[in-house]
Amino acid sequence: MEAHNVEPLTTPEMKNRGNIELLYRALQQGDASTVAKLVASDVEWWFHGPHNCQHMMRLLTGEPPSQVSFKFEPSSVQVVVPGHGCVIAEGWEGSQVYWVHVWKLKDGVVTELREYFNTWITVTDYSRGAIGWDMGRCTVWESVPRDLARGTAPSAPPPPQAGGIAGGIVDQRFCAPYPVDLAIVRKMMKLTDGNFVITDVNGNLMFKVKEPVFGLHDKRILLDGSGSPVLTLREKMVSLHDRWQVFRGGSTEQRDLLYTVKRSSMLQFKTKLDVFLSHNKEEKRCDFRVKGSWLERSCVVYAGESDAIVAQMHKKHTVQSMFLGKDNFSVTVYPNVDYAFIASLVVILDDVNREDRAAAGSS
């Protein structure tokens, strides 16, 4: 059963879909020579999900199928946005695990893979001219519930989405109805000289961090791509829990306070931060929490004390970089979540971890 409506395919598009179907068969059979013909040696890979579910990269880098317990058997393989070399496959492993692969091909060869686990995906084509926030008529692909794909009555809800949880904490202009990837390159990450840069996946400058030339180094200013101040991040120097206050624009006035970030406890093996919005005066329950380690390049932002993820940091892999030791990272911000807010948490997480490393070196 075809799960999605698609436009008529041209010969190159039919070839792309056929090559992806062939790739899945070759991976299942351990046919390394066919895989090598279908996948570029420098294929780029983005992963969205638990770290222990990186099964496809293990297969693409040559691990025998017998050593990878997860089996990719797609329930559908579809071409979306004809003419752009994009093929999407989805499938279920049992009743609990749902996966989506977004393949990008050039001349029939895979150059890029985005892999999602237990994440509901909607693909929107903005070239079709949506008006305002009405994106319905531009949606070209959506995840299909397992039971609907099989033609039976639905028996279970789809995987949860985090969209809409954070909203416009800083400004609604920093919210998008689709996932936003903020790219970070490790060699650029030097907060001490003001060279912390965040771009989108195409290299366009999204944010950069500025530090005061004079005075105490307890303040950072997050600038947008045009150099205008978006947020001011100020660390409270006398604080038991490494408390940061985040203000609107270039201000440090209490009336412009948006949220406060602090360690959840003094003794930590991995960094855990609690975020309290300005109206949460008593701070009995956090509005957001951050768990992760900058050293491990692992970070997840949750809504409140729930398990609902609003953003997560992950390594941006290429097959080539795994051997050359290049360090590229990206932070995926979920739909309708304020990505300026998430960017500020990344900056604070880096600063907290730098202080931890400095303290460990002096002890």
PDB file of C-alpha atoms in Angstrom, residues 36 58 83 99 103 113 129 146 188 201 231 239 257 260 283 311 340 358:
ATOM      1  CA  ALA A  36      30.251   1.347  -1.965  1.00  0.00           C
ATOM      2  CA  ARG A  58      27.586   1.247  11.710  1.00  0.00           C
ATOM      3  CA  GLY A  83      14.014  17.419  -9.114  1.00  0.00           C
ATOM      4  CA  TRP A  99      12.608   5.426  11.995  1.00  0.00           C
ATOM      5  CA  TRP A 103      18.419  10.485   1.571  1.00  0.00           C
ATOM      6  CA  LEU A 113      21.585  11.097   5.051  1.00  0.00           C
ATOM      7  CA  GLY A 129       4.461  29.718  -1.963  1.00  0.00           C
ATOM      8  CA  ARG A 146       2.131   2.152  11.740  1.00  0.00           C
ATOM      9  CA  MET A 188      35.938  27.990  16.117  1.00  0.00           C
ATOM     10  CA  VAL A 201      23.803  24.004   7.979  1.00  0.00           C
ATOM     11  CA  LEU A 231      20.499  38.591  24.414  1.00  0.00           C
ATOM     12  CA  SER A 239      26.460  32.057  43.499  1.00  0.00           C
ATOM     13  CA  LEU A 257      15.169  39.633  32.497  1.00  0.00           C
ATOM     14  CA  THR A 260      17.706  32.351  34.702  1.00  0.00           C
ATOM     15  CA  GLU A 283      11.836  28.399  41.223  1.00  0.00           C
ATOM     16  CA  ALA A 311      16.554  20.437  21.289  1.00  0.00           C
ATOM     17  CA  ALA A 340      17.886  31.963  20.001  1.00  0.00           C
ATOM     18  CA  ALA A 358      39.785  25.028  34.763  1.00  0.00           C
TER      19      ALA A 358
END
